[in-house]
Amino acid sequence: MGTHLVSMQGIRKTFGDVVALDNVDFHLEKGEIHGLLGGNGAGKTTLMNVLYGLYQPDAGKIYIRGQEVRIRSPRDALAHGIGMVHQHFLQVPPFTVVENIVLGTLPKLRATTHLEEEIGKIRALAERFGLEVDPLARVEDLPVGVRQRVEILKVLYRGVDILILDEPTTNLTPQEVDALFQSLRFMVDQGLSVVFITHKIREVMAVCDRVTVLRDGRNVFTVSLKETDEETLVRGMVGEQLDVATSFLFSGRREEARPRSFGPPRVEVEDFAVMGDDGTLAVDGCTFHVRAGEIFGLAGVAGNGQRELAEGLMGLRAVARGRAHVNGIPVQEGATREILNSGVAYIPEDRLEDGFLPRASVAHNLILGYHTRPPYRKGWFLDWRLVFQTAWDLIREYNIRTRGPHDIAANLSGGNIQRLMLARAFAHPMKVLIAHNPTRGLDIPSMEFVYRKLLEQRAQGVAILLISEDLDELLLLSDRLGAMYEGRILGILEHPPFDKYVIGRMMAGIPAETR
Amino acid sequence: MTTGVLSPTGRIRSWTRAVFPYVLAILVAFAVAGAFIGSMGFNVLRAYETILFTSFRTPYGFIQTLTKFVPLTLQALAFTVPLTAGKFNIGGEGQLIAGAIGASVVGILLAGLPGVLLLPLVLLGSVIAGALWAAIPGWLLYRFRISEVLTTVLMNFISFSLINYVATEMWPDPAAGHPTTVPIGKGGMLPNIIARPPLHMGFLLTILAVAFVYIYTTRSVGGYELVATGANPRAAHVYGIDVRKLSVLALVLGGALGGLSGGIEVAGVHHRLIEGLQSNYLALGILTGLIAKGNNLAVPFVAFFIAILEVGASALQRTMMIPGEMVIIVEALIVLFVLLSDVVKVGEGA
Ligand SMILES: Nc1ncnc2c1ncn2[C@@H]1O[C@H](COP(=O)(O)OP(=O)(O)O)[C@@H](O)[C@H]1O
Ligand SMILES: [Mg+2]
């Protein structure tokens, strides 16, 4: 075997009662792209945070180039040649690319500091690794894909030869993903080593040399890509929790023999514009419709007005221009209750902030938004007997781990909060569903569950507006698919199969050619 | 892991877990106060005995405790009901005074009416006056988003001038050496439910108010919305609850309860408006609400306990010459320890 470049042995890490990592081994070889694959909560980020010095392990040893080391901080990690790019990166938006990159490496950064030399270095690095970026551009003007390149350059500039990327493809267009993968190849060809964290098997198949699969904080296996296939990886990721053979998520989309038929439009949006929090138009003239029995997917990089669109349609924001009808109700600020009561279910993007009542009971949470109509409402009062009965049923059906409907919701763990929100949305009859990133943060069985529920509702004639940052999810589920960019819908593909590169171009701001 | 029915032992365990910090807080508070009393050279055990058992030794002591219980409970509810929706009503005092004025105005102007008419009108006058007094901060909050913490306190100060004006300018009783109005009509006075020692009907009204608050907050649609708003106003808003209107409603409800406490002081205790009738009920009410951790159902029990301490405090002063403030210190320490036990629990990540 010889010595590994990095060797982590028997790593254990707990957070209170949660065992995030349990006796995990991980070995990185020089010049490889090593995938770290697992569902949400598998422990991938935690494992790499340990290597990067952000967390101290409870047990286990770390060897770098054969030497046992203790990494107490990211500074230590950098000194050992290890750099990490997190999912959420810290940049100073008004600063230029070069300023962001050198920040913290020069003794002092002043307006008069001469950065020519640094600019040259960065140009050279960018050239070498195919990370094209203008060093003098302001970061705030750059799309997410380029900002990520900046973040990678920032780490490379510090002279690391081990690069850790945590879910780097989130919010990239397919084109940007391809470019990133190409850069990673350039890097390993020149002797760097890369740890690539992802929960997408396709990405592992596309770019990795080897892969380590984690599940529930434990090693499942480590294999070379040459010796494995998709199905093995799927089974490794989900174990016995999910019947892979019948899984919708993994068997993919099966096209119906004949085109599906749809009902009348239930969501009609015309030149709709909504103000954002900063006083500019976050939604600037959207036109689309969603018919009964169809899933209308809306792709887009986060922050292009999706949130404001969903909130606008729910009557939570002032309409600046245009018109919209949801389930026949004219949309305007303050019409939220009327919209909900007409049979609209809403799954907000920020479940904790926008949908969760921590200081109320589980039962309170399960009827939020449904409490002013039958069957729960009886005159001035709520039918609590029915509420509790329903709550018990939902707790069972959705596998919510709680002591009962009367328990304070703050006692629930993150995954259980998610399931509670889904139970609330899916358990009540609806005609329209507006769902924003409904599977974000869910583990694989729960994702599968949500997909099945969405299809179930569609089959029952519900009009579904599915806003998502996960393009794979949209490609899998949508009947029609649009893409949002800077508050507008740049194009709508009218039927599957969808070309993800066409969507990718629209996500990057290039309108679809009219066909 | 079972997600099934909560076992009886589990229920008991969670109940003891809730009560344990209280017991501990009370014990520690008494221990600290005992150390003070002892260091001042008094008999500590006799002091404890006086504080805890004065209420139960004589019928008079017990009735006195129940009489104190009334304003304490209502003032505490005036604080905890708005708190259910996340609003801080520090204006219970002003609402009490407004309620007392409302009751007196009705009771004096319509003094000739028979009791069946006058008494309900007097009480209604107090409830409406208290609700209106709280509606002003409510409106300022709704219209201009001015914090109710500030405005409810300011309304207290305004009420001091108002009561002074009514008692010295409008219907002054020249015989009293203190700003006082003439008495309200006989029909407006609360009858006693026990004759000797006298216990007025305000006690029953308070129990009714407690029941109303409990049923409203835990059973009704409006109460559900109060709880949801208090739990997370943003989520409540997203799911169609008019959070701003509800905040006003919460303050007005609190004001109505505060007003009722003033009405009962007039109709049941003084039978006239007297400057200073609000006593220190606001502070004790908030203290009670804090010890109850905002739980409306816990309020009457805590209020009863505080009433025992208060009655004990005056006996302490009378019979042992120990300053009654000692008891305020005990009460404050209990609040401190109860709140501290929460902090400790959060620190454990429980
Ligand atoms: N800072 C933290 N505090 C508490 N729990 C954490 C923390 N970080 C991660 N966890 C928990 O550890 C587990 C693994 O999380 P993570 O490493 O983020 O998973 P992944 O990156 O594979 O999605 C999860 O159950 C998560 O809730
Ligand atoms: Mg992660």
PDB file of C-alpha atoms in Angstrom, chain A residues 143-243:
ATOM      1  CA  PRO A 143     -22.368  35.064 -11.426  1.00  0.00           C
ATOM      2  CA  VAL A 144     -22.169  32.263  -8.882  1.00  0.00           C
ATOM      3  CA  GLY A 145     -20.125  30.008 -11.149  1.00  0.00           C
ATOM      4  CA  VAL A 146     -17.379  32.600 -11.478  1.00  0.00           C
ATOM      5  CA  ARG A 147     -17.472  33.467  -7.787  1.00  0.00           C
ATOM      6  CA  GLN A 148     -16.789  29.848  -7.101  1.00  0.00           C
ATOM      7  CA  ARG A 149     -13.745  29.954  -9.387  1.00  0.00           C
ATOM      8  CA  VAL A 150     -12.572  32.934  -7.345  1.00  0.00           C
ATOM      9  CA  GLU A 151     -12.943  30.873  -4.212  1.00  0.00           C
ATOM     10  CA  ILE A 152     -10.925  28.018  -5.691  1.00  0.00           C
ATOM     11  CA  LEU A 153      -8.240  30.443  -6.874  1.00  0.00           C
ATOM     12  CA  LYS A 154      -8.135  31.920  -3.395  1.00  0.00           C
ATOM     13  CA  VAL A 155      -7.211  28.529  -2.018  1.00  0.00           C
ATOM     14  CA  LEU A 156      -4.763  27.672  -4.827  1.00  0.00           C
ATOM     15  CA  TYR A 157      -3.081  31.061  -4.426  1.00  0.00           C
ATOM     16  CA  ARG A 158      -2.137  29.997  -0.920  1.00  0.00           C
ATOM     17  CA  GLY A 159      -0.113  27.201  -2.478  1.00  0.00           C
ATOM     18  CA  VAL A 160      -2.135  24.191  -1.402  1.00  0.00           C
ATOM     19  CA  ASP A 161      -1.868  20.864  -3.182  1.00  0.00           C
ATOM     20  CA  ILE A 162      -4.867  19.242  -1.542  1.00  0.00           C
ATOM     21  CA  LEU A 163      -8.171  20.824  -2.464  1.00  0.00           C
ATOM     22  CA  ILE A 164     -11.464  19.993  -0.771  1.00  0.00           C
ATOM     23  CA  LEU A 165     -14.660  21.075  -2.514  1.00  0.00           C
ATOM     24  CA  ASP A 166     -17.934  20.789  -0.577  1.00  0.00           C
ATOM     25  CA  GLU A 167     -20.869  20.248  -2.951  1.00  0.00           C
ATOM     26  CA  PRO A 168     -19.357  22.663  -5.485  1.00  0.00           C
ATOM     27  CA  THR A 169     -22.006  22.098  -8.147  1.00  0.00           C
ATOM     28  CA  THR A 170     -24.886  23.513  -6.114  1.00  0.00           C
ATOM     29  CA  ASN A 171     -26.233  26.470  -8.038  1.00  0.00           C
ATOM     30  CA  LEU A 172     -24.071  25.967 -11.103  1.00  0.00           C
ATOM     31  CA  THR A 173     -25.538  25.663 -14.571  1.00  0.00           C
ATOM     32  CA  PRO A 174     -24.733  22.431 -16.433  1.00  0.00           C
ATOM     33  CA  GLN A 175     -22.217  24.343 -18.531  1.00  0.00           C
ATOM     34  CA  GLU A 176     -20.478  25.649 -15.428  1.00  0.00           C
ATOM     35  CA  VAL A 177     -20.437  22.142 -13.981  1.00  0.00           C
ATOM     36  CA  ASP A 178     -18.690  20.857 -17.123  1.00  0.00           C
ATOM     37  CA  ALA A 179     -16.133  23.672 -16.919  1.00  0.00           C
ATOM     38  CA  LEU A 180     -15.505  22.950 -13.233  1.00  0.00           C
ATOM     39  CA  PHE A 181     -14.927  19.267 -13.933  1.00  0.00           C
ATOM     40  CA  GLN A 182     -12.478  20.160 -16.662  1.00  0.00           C
ATOM     41  CA  SER A 183     -10.547  22.396 -14.274  1.00  0.00           C
ATOM     42  CA  LEU A 184     -10.423  19.618 -11.705  1.00  0.00           C
ATOM     43  CA  ARG A 185      -8.849  17.377 -14.353  1.00  0.00           C
ATOM     44  CA  PHE A 186      -6.241  20.025 -15.119  1.00  0.00           C
ATOM     45  CA  MET A 187      -5.429  20.228 -11.423  1.00  0.00           C
ATOM     46  CA  VAL A 188      -4.871  16.534 -10.838  1.00  0.00           C
ATOM     47  CA  ASP A 189      -2.928  16.266 -14.081  1.00  0.00           C
ATOM     48  CA  GLN A 190      -0.537  18.782 -12.579  1.00  0.00           C
ATOM     49  CA  GLY A 191      -0.127  16.859  -9.368  1.00  0.00           C
ATOM     50  CA  LEU A 192      -2.832  18.306  -7.130  1.00  0.00           C
ATOM     51  CA  SER A 193      -5.244  16.064  -5.270  1.00  0.00           C
ATOM     52  CA  VAL A 194      -8.926  16.792  -4.921  1.00  0.00           C
ATOM     53  CA  VAL A 195     -11.645  15.704  -2.504  1.00  0.00           C
ATOM     54  CA  PHE A 196     -14.986  16.205  -4.197  1.00  0.00           C
ATOM     55  CA  ILE A 197     -18.011  16.133  -1.872  1.00  0.00           C
ATOM     56  CA  THR A 198     -21.358  15.432  -3.516  1.00  0.00           C
ATOM     57  CA  HIS A 199     -24.650  13.643  -3.092  1.00  0.00           C
ATOM     58  CA  LYS A 200     -25.061  13.094  -6.819  1.00  0.00           C
ATOM     59  CA  ILE A 201     -23.941   9.789  -8.229  1.00  0.00           C
ATOM     60  CA  ARG A 202     -23.855  11.123 -11.757  1.00  0.00           C
ATOM     61  CA  GLU A 203     -21.200  13.658 -10.775  1.00  0.00           C
ATOM     62  CA  VAL A 204     -19.076  10.982  -9.177  1.00  0.00           C
ATOM     63  CA  MET A 205     -19.342   8.898 -12.341  1.00  0.00           C
ATOM     64  CA  ALA A 206     -18.390  11.924 -14.440  1.00  0.00           C
ATOM     65  CA  VAL A 207     -15.278  13.155 -12.692  1.00  0.00           C
ATOM     66  CA  CYS A 208     -13.932  10.952  -9.884  1.00  0.00           C
ATOM     67  CA  ASP A 209     -11.132   8.397  -9.896  1.00  0.00           C
ATOM     68  CA  ARG A 210     -12.162   6.789  -6.643  1.00  0.00           C
ATOM     69  CA  VAL A 211     -15.068   7.258  -4.313  1.00  0.00           C
ATOM     70  CA  THR A 212     -15.730   6.798  -0.602  1.00  0.00           C
ATOM     71  CA  VAL A 213     -19.367   6.292   0.308  1.00  0.00           C
ATOM     72  CA  LEU A 214     -20.633   7.390   3.740  1.00  0.00           C
ATOM     73  CA  ARG A 215     -23.974   6.604   5.285  1.00  0.00           C
ATOM     74  CA  ASP A 216     -25.179   7.685   8.741  1.00  0.00           C
ATOM     75  CA  GLY A 217     -21.673   8.687   9.738  1.00  0.00           C
ATOM     76  CA  ARG A 218     -20.098   5.357   8.816  1.00  0.00           C
ATOM     77  CA  ASN A 219     -17.921   4.061   5.996  1.00  0.00           C
ATOM     78  CA  VAL A 220     -19.812   1.975   3.482  1.00  0.00           C
ATOM     79  CA  PHE A 221     -16.971   1.308   1.050  1.00  0.00           C
ATOM     80  CA  THR A 222     -14.222   2.914  -0.984  1.00  0.00           C
ATOM     81  CA  VAL A 223     -13.853   1.803  -4.590  1.00  0.00           C
ATOM     82  CA  SER A 224     -12.169   2.758  -7.796  1.00  0.00           C
ATOM     83  CA  LEU A 225     -14.617   4.033 -10.389  1.00  0.00           C
ATOM     84  CA  LYS A 226     -13.326   1.425 -12.810  1.00  0.00           C
ATOM     85  CA  GLU A 227     -14.556  -1.311 -10.502  1.00  0.00           C
ATOM     86  CA  THR A 228     -18.011  -0.057  -9.720  1.00  0.00           C
ATOM     87  CA  ASP A 229     -21.260   0.998 -11.316  1.00  0.00           C
ATOM     88  CA  GLU A 230     -24.149   3.306 -10.555  1.00  0.00           C
ATOM     89  CA  GLU A 231     -26.266   0.675  -8.942  1.00  0.00           C
ATOM     90  CA  THR A 232     -23.582  -0.308  -6.468  1.00  0.00           C
ATOM     91  CA  LEU A 233     -23.156   3.331  -5.499  1.00  0.00           C
ATOM     92  CA  VAL A 234     -26.904   3.803  -5.078  1.00  0.00           C
ATOM     93  CA  ARG A 235     -27.147   0.775  -2.827  1.00  0.00           C
ATOM     94  CA  GLY A 236     -24.157   1.993  -0.873  1.00  0.00           C
ATOM     95  CA  MET A 237     -25.733   5.387  -0.322  1.00  0.00           C
ATOM     96  CA  VAL A 238     -29.165   4.248   0.779  1.00  0.00           C
ATOM     97  CA  GLY A 239     -28.559   0.774   2.213  1.00  0.00           C
ATOM     98  CA  GLU A 240     -31.754  -1.005   3.163  1.00  0.00           C
ATOM     99  CA  GLN A 241     -33.721   2.193   3.741  1.00  0.00           C
ATOM    100  CA  LEU A 242     -35.042   2.272   0.222  1.00  0.00           C
ATOM    101  CA  ASP A 243     -35.981  -0.314  -2.352  1.00  0.00           C
TER     102      ASP A 243
END
